Each structure stands twice: as structure tokens, then as C-alpha cells.
mmCIF file of C-alpha atoms in Angstrom:
data_model
loop_
_atom_site.group_PDB
_atom_site.id
_atom_site.type_symbol
_atom_site.label_atom_id
_atom_site.label_comp_id
_atom_site.label_asym_id
_atom_site.label_seq_id
_atom_site.Cartn_x
_atom_site.Cartn_y
_atom_site.Cartn_z
ATOM 1 C CA GLY A 17 -13.620 -65.487 -51.776
ATOM 2 C CA ALA A 18 -10.768 -63.638 -50.723
ATOM 3 C CA VAL A 19 -12.413 -61.836 -48.247
ATOM 4 C CA VAL A 20 -10.314 -59.435 -45.478
ATOM 5 C CA SER A 21 -11.454 -58.157 -42.339
ATOM 6 C CA GLN A 22 -10.224 -55.667 -40.033
ATOM 7 C CA HIS A 23 -11.278 -54.553 -36.488
ATOM 8 C CA PRO A 24 -12.324 -52.175 -35.266
ATOM 9 C CA SER A 25 -13.567 -49.933 -38.128
ATOM 10 C CA ARG A 26 -12.981 -46.685 -36.035
ATOM 11 C CA VAL A 27 -11.204 -46.035 -33.164
ATOM 12 C CA ILE A 28 -11.024 -42.818 -31.052
ATOM 13 C CA CYS A 29 -8.336 -42.842 -28.249
ATOM 14 C CA LYS A 30 -6.560 -40.092 -26.109
ATOM 15 C CA SER A 31 -3.063 -39.166 -26.822
ATOM 16 C CA GLY A 32 -0.537 -41.615 -25.165
ATOM 17 C CA THR A 33 -2.608 -44.728 -25.498
ATOM 18 C CA SER A 34 -1.905 -47.806 -27.595
ATOM 19 C CA VAL A 35 -4.445 -48.971 -30.309
ATOM 20 C CA LYS A 36 -4.643 -52.367 -31.888
ATOM 21 C CA ILE A 37 -5.820 -53.085 -35.341
ATOM 22 C CA GLU A 38 -6.749 -56.602 -36.100
ATOM 23 C CA CYS A 39 -6.442 -57.752 -39.894
ATOM 24 C CA ARG A 40 -8.213 -61.214 -40.937
ATOM 25 C CA SER A 41 -7.970 -63.234 -44.177
ATOM 26 C CA LEU A 42 -11.688 -64.787 -44.038
ATOM 27 C CA ASP A 43 -11.331 -67.590 -46.425
ATOM 28 C CA PHE A 44 -7.734 -67.887 -47.453
ATOM 29 C CA GLN A 45 -4.376 -68.222 -46.056
ATOM 30 C CA ALA A 46 -2.617 -65.014 -46.465
ATOM 31 C CA THR A 47 1.462 -65.639 -46.630
ATOM 32 C CA THR A 48 1.754 -62.241 -47.034
ATOM 33 C CA MET A 49 0.027 -59.274 -45.394
ATOM 34 C CA PHE A 50 0.693 -55.185 -45.715
ATOM 35 C CA TRP A 51 -0.283 -52.344 -43.816
ATOM 36 C CA TYR A 52 -1.138 -48.956 -45.465
ATOM 37 C CA ARG A 53 -2.241 -45.314 -44.426
ATOM 38 C CA GLN A 54 -3.908 -43.145 -46.054
ATOM 39 C CA PHE A 55 -4.056 -39.260 -45.617
ATOM 40 C CA PRO A 56 -7.403 -37.797 -47.449
ATOM 41 C CA LYS A 57 -7.526 -37.774 -51.049
ATOM 42 C CA GLN A 58 -4.185 -39.343 -51.075
ATOM 43 C CA SER A 59 -2.669 -42.619 -51.989
ATOM 44 C CA LEU A 60 -1.824 -45.641 -50.150
ATOM 45 C CA MET A 61 1.242 -45.116 -48.601
ATOM 46 C CA LEU A 62 3.004 -48.687 -47.266
ATOM 47 C CA MET A 63 4.134 -48.722 -44.128
ATOM 48 C CA ALA A 64 5.029 -52.370 -43.403
ATOM 49 C CA THR A 65 5.090 -56.287 -45.410
ATOM 50 C CA SER A 66 5.032 -58.813 -42.916
ATOM 51 C CA ASN A 67 4.995 -62.670 -43.520
ATOM 52 C CA GLU A 68 3.971 -65.427 -41.048
ATOM 53 C CA GLY A 69 5.926 -66.109 -38.483
ATOM 54 C CA SER A 70 8.862 -63.648 -39.485
ATOM 55 C CA LYS A 71 9.475 -59.882 -38.536
ATOM 56 C CA ALA A 72 7.973 -57.326 -40.358
ATOM 57 C CA THR A 73 9.839 -55.582 -42.782
ATOM 58 C CA TYR A 74 9.181 -51.534 -42.506
ATOM 59 C CA GLU A 75 9.247 -48.881 -45.177
ATOM 60 C CA GLN A 76 11.580 -45.927 -45.051
ATOM 61 C CA GLY A 77 10.787 -43.532 -42.595
ATOM 62 C CA VAL A 78 8.313 -45.740 -40.584
ATOM 63 C CA GLU A 79 8.976 -46.125 -36.684
ATOM 64 C CA LYS A 80 9.033 -50.178 -35.753
ATOM 65 C CA ASP A 81 8.722 -49.196 -32.573
ATOM 66 C CA LYS A 82 6.119 -47.020 -32.836
ATOM 67 C CA PHE A 83 3.895 -49.095 -35.260
ATOM 68 C CA LEU A 84 4.315 -52.888 -33.998
ATOM 69 C CA ILE A 85 3.290 -55.423 -36.205
ATOM 70 C CA ASN A 86 2.752 -58.908 -35.018
ATOM 71 C CA HIS A 87 1.651 -61.960 -37.849
ATOM 72 C CA ALA A 88 1.012 -64.808 -35.876
ATOM 73 C CA SER A 89 -0.792 -66.585 -38.091
ATOM 74 C CA LEU A 90 -1.678 -67.517 -41.805
ATOM 75 C CA THR A 91 -4.994 -65.643 -41.294
ATOM 76 C CA LEU A 92 -4.330 -62.766 -38.687
ATOM 77 C CA SER A 93 -2.297 -59.854 -38.450
ATOM 78 C CA THR A 94 -2.193 -56.953 -35.904
ATOM 79 C CA LEU A 95 -0.747 -53.542 -35.993
ATOM 80 C CA THR A 96 -0.404 -51.639 -32.532
ATOM 81 C CA VAL A 97 -0.158 -47.625 -32.710
ATOM 82 C CA THR A 98 1.834 -47.212 -29.331
ATOM 83 C CA SER A 99 1.733 -44.313 -27.949
ATOM 84 C CA ALA A 100 -0.479 -42.607 -30.119
ATOM 85 C CA HIS A 101 -0.737 -38.881 -30.696
ATOM 86 C CA PRO A 102 -2.728 -36.490 -32.953
ATOM 87 C CA GLU A 103 -0.217 -37.206 -36.105
ATOM 88 C CA ASP A 104 -1.047 -40.731 -35.988
ATOM 89 C CA SER A 105 -4.787 -39.780 -36.833
ATOM 90 C CA SER A 106 -5.116 -41.323 -40.550
ATOM 91 C CA PHE A 107 -7.017 -44.144 -42.431
ATOM 92 C CA TYR A 108 -5.194 -47.650 -42.119
ATOM 93 C CA ILE A 109 -5.669 -50.349 -44.048
ATOM 94 C CA CYS A 110 -4.239 -53.803 -44.598
ATOM 95 C CA SER A 111 -4.043 -56.173 -47.334
ATOM 96 C CA ALA A 112 -3.321 -59.494 -47.709
ATOM 97 C CA SER A 113 -2.144 -61.974 -50.870
ATOM 98 C CA GLY A 114 -1.558 -65.414 -51.101
ATOM 99 C CA LEU A 115 -4.539 -66.613 -52.622
ATOM 100 C CA LEU A 116 -3.684 -69.542 -54.714
ATOM 101 C CA GLY A 117 -2.884 -68.536 -58.410
ATOM 102 C CA GLN A 118 -3.366 -64.797 -57.767
ATOM 103 C CA GLU A 119 -0.322 -64.225 -55.521
ATOM 104 C CA GLU A 120 0.408 -60.964 -56.803
ATOM 105 C CA THR A 121 -2.996 -59.773 -55.927
ATOM 106 C CA GLN A 122 -3.701 -57.806 -52.516
ATOM 107 C CA TYR A 123 -7.192 -58.161 -51.191
ATOM 108 C CA PHE A 124 -7.991 -55.060 -49.008
ATOM 109 C CA GLY A 125 -9.441 -55.057 -45.647
ATOM 110 C CA PRO A 126 -12.221 -52.203 -45.006
ATOM 111 C CA GLY A 127 -9.856 -49.864 -43.569
ATOM 112 C CA THR A 128 -9.810 -48.588 -39.830
ATOM 113 C CA ARG A 129 -10.283 -44.650 -39.052
ATOM 114 C CA LEU A 130 -8.213 -43.716 -36.534
ATOM 115 C CA LEU A 131 -8.542 -40.262 -34.459
ATOM 116 C CA VAL A 132 -6.311 -39.217 -31.619
ATOM 117 C CA LEU A 133 -7.222 -36.441 -29.533
ATOM 118 C CA SER B 9 12.890 -42.417 -57.990
ATOM 119 C CA GLN B 10 10.109 -44.474 -58.967
ATOM 120 C CA LYS B 11 6.642 -42.218 -60.100
ATOM 121 C CA ILE B 12 3.449 -43.126 -60.797
ATOM 122 C CA GLU B 13 1.210 -40.547 -62.149
ATOM 123 C CA GLN B 14 -2.958 -40.452 -62.761
ATOM 124 C CA ASN B 15 -4.815 -37.574 -63.461
ATOM 125 C CA SER B 16 -5.596 -35.783 -60.431
ATOM 126 C CA GLU B 17 -8.726 -34.130 -61.516
ATOM 127 C CA ALA B 18 -11.908 -35.858 -61.074
ATOM 128 C CA LEU B 19 -13.098 -37.207 -64.554
ATOM 129 C CA ASN B 20 -16.821 -36.591 -65.410
ATOM 130 C CA ILE B 21 -18.950 -38.235 -67.825
ATOM 131 C CA GLN B 22 -22.241 -39.014 -69.016
ATOM 132 C CA GLU B 23 -23.988 -42.289 -68.190
ATOM 133 C CA GLY B 24 -23.367 -44.560 -71.185
ATOM 134 C CA LYS B 25 -19.899 -43.042 -72.605
ATOM 135 C CA THR B 26 -16.591 -44.789 -72.077
ATOM 136 C CA ALA B 27 -14.177 -43.736 -69.036
ATOM 137 C CA THR B 28 -10.784 -43.830 -70.199
ATOM 138 C CA LEU B 29 -8.299 -43.388 -67.252
ATOM 139 C CA THR B 30 -4.555 -43.107 -67.674
ATOM 140 C CA CYS B 31 -1.584 -44.414 -65.600
ATOM 141 C CA ASN B 32 1.957 -43.078 -66.644
ATOM 142 C CA TYR B 33 4.885 -44.492 -64.445
ATOM 143 C CA THR B 34 8.711 -43.584 -64.605
ATOM 144 C CA ASN B 35 12.320 -44.941 -63.085
ATOM 145 C CA TYR B 36 10.045 -48.324 -62.796
ATOM 146 C CA SER B 37 9.968 -51.643 -64.944
ATOM 147 C CA PRO B 38 6.928 -53.595 -63.440
ATOM 148 C CA ALA B 39 6.208 -57.208 -63.643
ATOM 149 C CA TYR B 40 2.766 -56.472 -63.562
ATOM 150 C CA LEU B 41 0.078 -53.814 -63.192
ATOM 151 C CA GLN B 42 -3.162 -53.586 -61.348
ATOM 152 C CA TRP B 43 -6.233 -51.335 -60.910
ATOM 153 C CA TYR B 44 -8.259 -51.081 -57.947
ATOM 154 C CA ARG B 45 -11.696 -49.066 -57.300
ATOM 155 C CA GLN B 46 -12.000 -47.426 -54.047
ATOM 156 C CA ASP B 47 -15.058 -45.706 -52.419
ATOM 157 C CA PRO B 48 -15.046 -43.156 -49.921
ATOM 158 C CA GLY B 49 -13.961 -44.544 -46.345
ATOM 159 C CA ARG B 50 -13.438 -47.901 -47.853
ATOM 160 C CA GLY B 51 -10.269 -50.127 -48.569
ATOM 161 C CA PRO B 52 -9.544 -50.685 -52.441
ATOM 162 C CA VAL B 53 -11.061 -53.552 -54.322
ATOM 163 C CA PHE B 54 -9.258 -55.065 -56.974
ATOM 164 C CA LEU B 55 -10.198 -55.602 -60.577
ATOM 165 C CA LEU B 56 -7.773 -56.339 -63.219
ATOM 166 C CA LEU B 57 -3.832 -57.350 -63.179
ATOM 167 C CA ILE B 58 -1.882 -57.271 -66.248
ATOM 168 C CA ARG B 59 1.116 -58.804 -67.118
ATOM 169 C CA GLU B 60 4.466 -56.913 -68.939
ATOM 170 C CA ASN B 61 4.167 -59.699 -71.163
ATOM 171 C CA GLU B 62 0.502 -58.731 -71.866
ATOM 172 C CA LYS B 63 -1.030 -55.906 -74.397
ATOM 173 C CA GLU B 64 -4.962 -56.079 -73.446
ATOM 174 C CA LYS B 65 -7.278 -57.448 -70.841
ATOM 175 C CA ARG B 66 -11.154 -57.514 -70.334
ATOM 176 C CA LYS B 67 -13.209 -58.307 -68.209
ATOM 177 C CA GLU B 68 -16.964 -57.547 -68.629
ATOM 178 C CA ARG B 69 -17.177 -53.693 -69.232
ATOM 179 C CA LEU B 70 -13.420 -53.400 -67.983
ATOM 180 C CA LYS B 71 -10.500 -53.549 -70.433
ATOM 181 C CA VAL B 72 -7.117 -52.616 -69.690
ATOM 182 C CA THR B 73 -4.119 -51.702 -71.786
ATOM 183 C CA PHE B 74 -0.225 -52.103 -70.971
ATOM 184 C CA ASP B 75 2.175 -50.445 -72.744
ATOM 185 C CA THR B 76 5.648 -51.045 -71.775
ATOM 186 C CA THR B 77 7.480 -49.073 -73.592
ATOM 187 C CA LEU B 78 5.282 -45.775 -73.568
ATOM 188 C CA LYS B 79 5.346 -46.573 -69.395
ATOM 189 C CA GLN B 80 1.687 -46.100 -69.489
ATOM 190 C CA SER B 81 -1.504 -48.201 -69.111
ATOM 191 C CA LEU B 82 -4.973 -47.101 -70.125
ATOM 192 C CA PHE B 83 -8.431 -48.213 -68.229
ATOM 193 C CA HIS B 84 -11.402 -48.175 -69.993
ATOM 194 C CA ILE B 85 -15.278 -48.748 -68.672
ATOM 195 C CA THR B 86 -17.445 -48.848 -71.387
ATOM 196 C CA ALA B 87 -21.142 -48.212 -71.166
ATOM 197 C CA SER B 88 -20.860 -46.465 -67.948
ATOM 198 C CA GLN B 89 -23.043 -46.342 -65.107
ATOM 199 C CA PRO B 90 -23.413 -43.621 -61.690
ATOM 200 C CA ALA B 91 -22.607 -46.905 -59.873
ATOM 201 C CA ASP B 92 -18.991 -46.433 -61.344
ATOM 202 C CA SER B 93 -18.492 -43.462 -59.436
ATOM 203 C CA ALA B 94 -15.551 -44.143 -57.157
ATOM 204 C CA THR B 95 -11.926 -43.531 -57.378
ATOM 205 C CA TYR B 96 -9.568 -45.877 -59.389
ATOM 206 C CA LEU B 97 -5.932 -46.713 -58.456
ATOM 207 C CA CYS B 98 -3.383 -48.385 -60.738
ATOM 208 C CA ALA B 99 -0.510 -50.056 -58.873
ATOM 209 C CA LEU B 100 2.907 -51.757 -60.192
ATOM 210 C CA GLY B 101 4.242 -54.559 -59.083
ATOM 211 C CA GLY B 102 7.719 -55.747 -59.388
ATOM 212 C CA SER B 103 9.746 -58.997 -60.450
ATOM 213 C CA SER B 104 11.539 -58.444 -56.536
ATOM 214 C CA ASN B 105 9.170 -61.279 -55.370
ATOM 215 C CA THR B 106 8.327 -59.248 -52.259
ATOM 216 C CA GLY B 107 4.499 -58.812 -53.392
ATOM 217 C CA LYS B 108 4.850 -55.225 -52.931
ATOM 218 C CA LEU B 109 2.850 -52.776 -54.749
ATOM 219 C CA ILE B 110 3.338 -49.211 -55.567
ATOM 220 C CA PHE B 111 0.184 -47.035 -55.985
ATOM 221 C CA GLY B 112 -0.777 -43.938 -57.859
ATOM 222 C CA GLN B 113 -2.670 -41.339 -56.102
ATOM 223 C CA GLY B 114 -6.044 -42.140 -57.805
ATOM 224 C CA THR B 115 -8.395 -40.877 -60.661
ATOM 225 C CA THR B 116 -11.694 -39.601 -59.249
ATOM 226 C CA LEU B 117 -14.865 -40.816 -61.734
ATOM 227 C CA GLN B 118 -18.008 -39.225 -61.731
ATOM 228 C CA VAL B 119 -20.747 -40.617 -64.029
ATOM 229 C CA LYS B 120 -23.358 -38.400 -64.104
ATOM 230 C CA PRO B 121 -26.981 -40.172 -65.232
#
């Protein structure tokens, strides 16, 4: 139980293009989904928190127009990196919470490696 | 500001020994603390959650302690195996009900056969 998938697992794109990353909770309804980015040998940095049907809450310093988050259903959230630039290259990881009886626990996807050329 | 410290140096131990990882925090009063395992190029995997009113929690070969006075958690893996080699992250959750977690930078454990 508590499986979260991410797609794609790896993406290479040209500078200026937009990239969409999907995060799905496969066997439970996620009331909340979180998006993180992680640089090599560093910790996870929370970018935003999203609840189904409402606008995402972004962390300080994260541009909401740059990183568009949509949480259309209880099992799907998407992150779109708009007009990507090389500095956006990173490992993006989503997590989902809301499993009955374990609401505080976050279940993570496998991550998406983004490389912007 | 809130700060979480995990030993940034890798921990190398011999198979069969007990590995002990430390997580210290300041300027924070977490309602709970979680430990995750992360393998290279993968997302973290949840291991254990311990609440502020709990002193210790166990799961198979894993044991976590939580001392809110010292503001410290210890994570133990007994009878360690090479397969336990990974980075272990501690994460703090607050009473604000947002569900947000603050992660430490992780400690890499290497278990040698």
C-alpha cells in the first residue's frame, strides 16, 4: 500500500521549454501533495504544498508563476516548470499524505531528474 | 530559525554491528519526528514515526528514541547488513496541521561485509 508514482522519471529539454511532471497516488486518496527539489548531496527543499481543489501554497522564494502546480483530483498533482533554464536542472520529488490513520506520513514518488540544456 | 542537524560525515560500520545515527534540532518544537531512507537517485522511503509524547519506538531491527528536552532523536539499526547502506533522513513535523515536514541533510550509512 501507499504507492506514489511519478512520470517521467527523467527528462532532458531545451532552455525555454516547459516541462510537466505528474505525481499519482496509486492506492490511496491523497488529501495533500508536496513538491520538493533536491540538489546533489543536499536535503529535500520543500517547494509547495497542494490540496485537492485549492491553490497551492508556495514556500518563500519559490516563484509560483515559474512552478505551476495543479492538484485536480485526490490522486493526481502536476508540476509544470515553465520556460525552463539550466538552473532549474534538479531532482524533483513529490510526496502524498492522507492515508487513513497515518496522515502525518508522507509517501514519496521515485523522483524526476530534469536536465535543461 | 529552525535548524536540523544530522552528521554530514558518512558512517562506516561492520556488518552485524549496531548503527546509531543522530538528529539534533533547534528553535523548533515538533509534534512528531520521522525517519526516512533514501537510496541514490530515488525518493525517500518512510521508516518510522515517533510522537513528542513517546520516548522510544521499535520496528523489527530499527529503534528510534526521541528526547524533547535534549532536542534529539537517535536512530538505531541493529545487526546491520550491507543492504542497510543508504542515506537516512530525519524530518520534523509541527503542530500547525499543515503536514509539512522539515528535513535534515541526511547521514550516509555504509555497512561493510
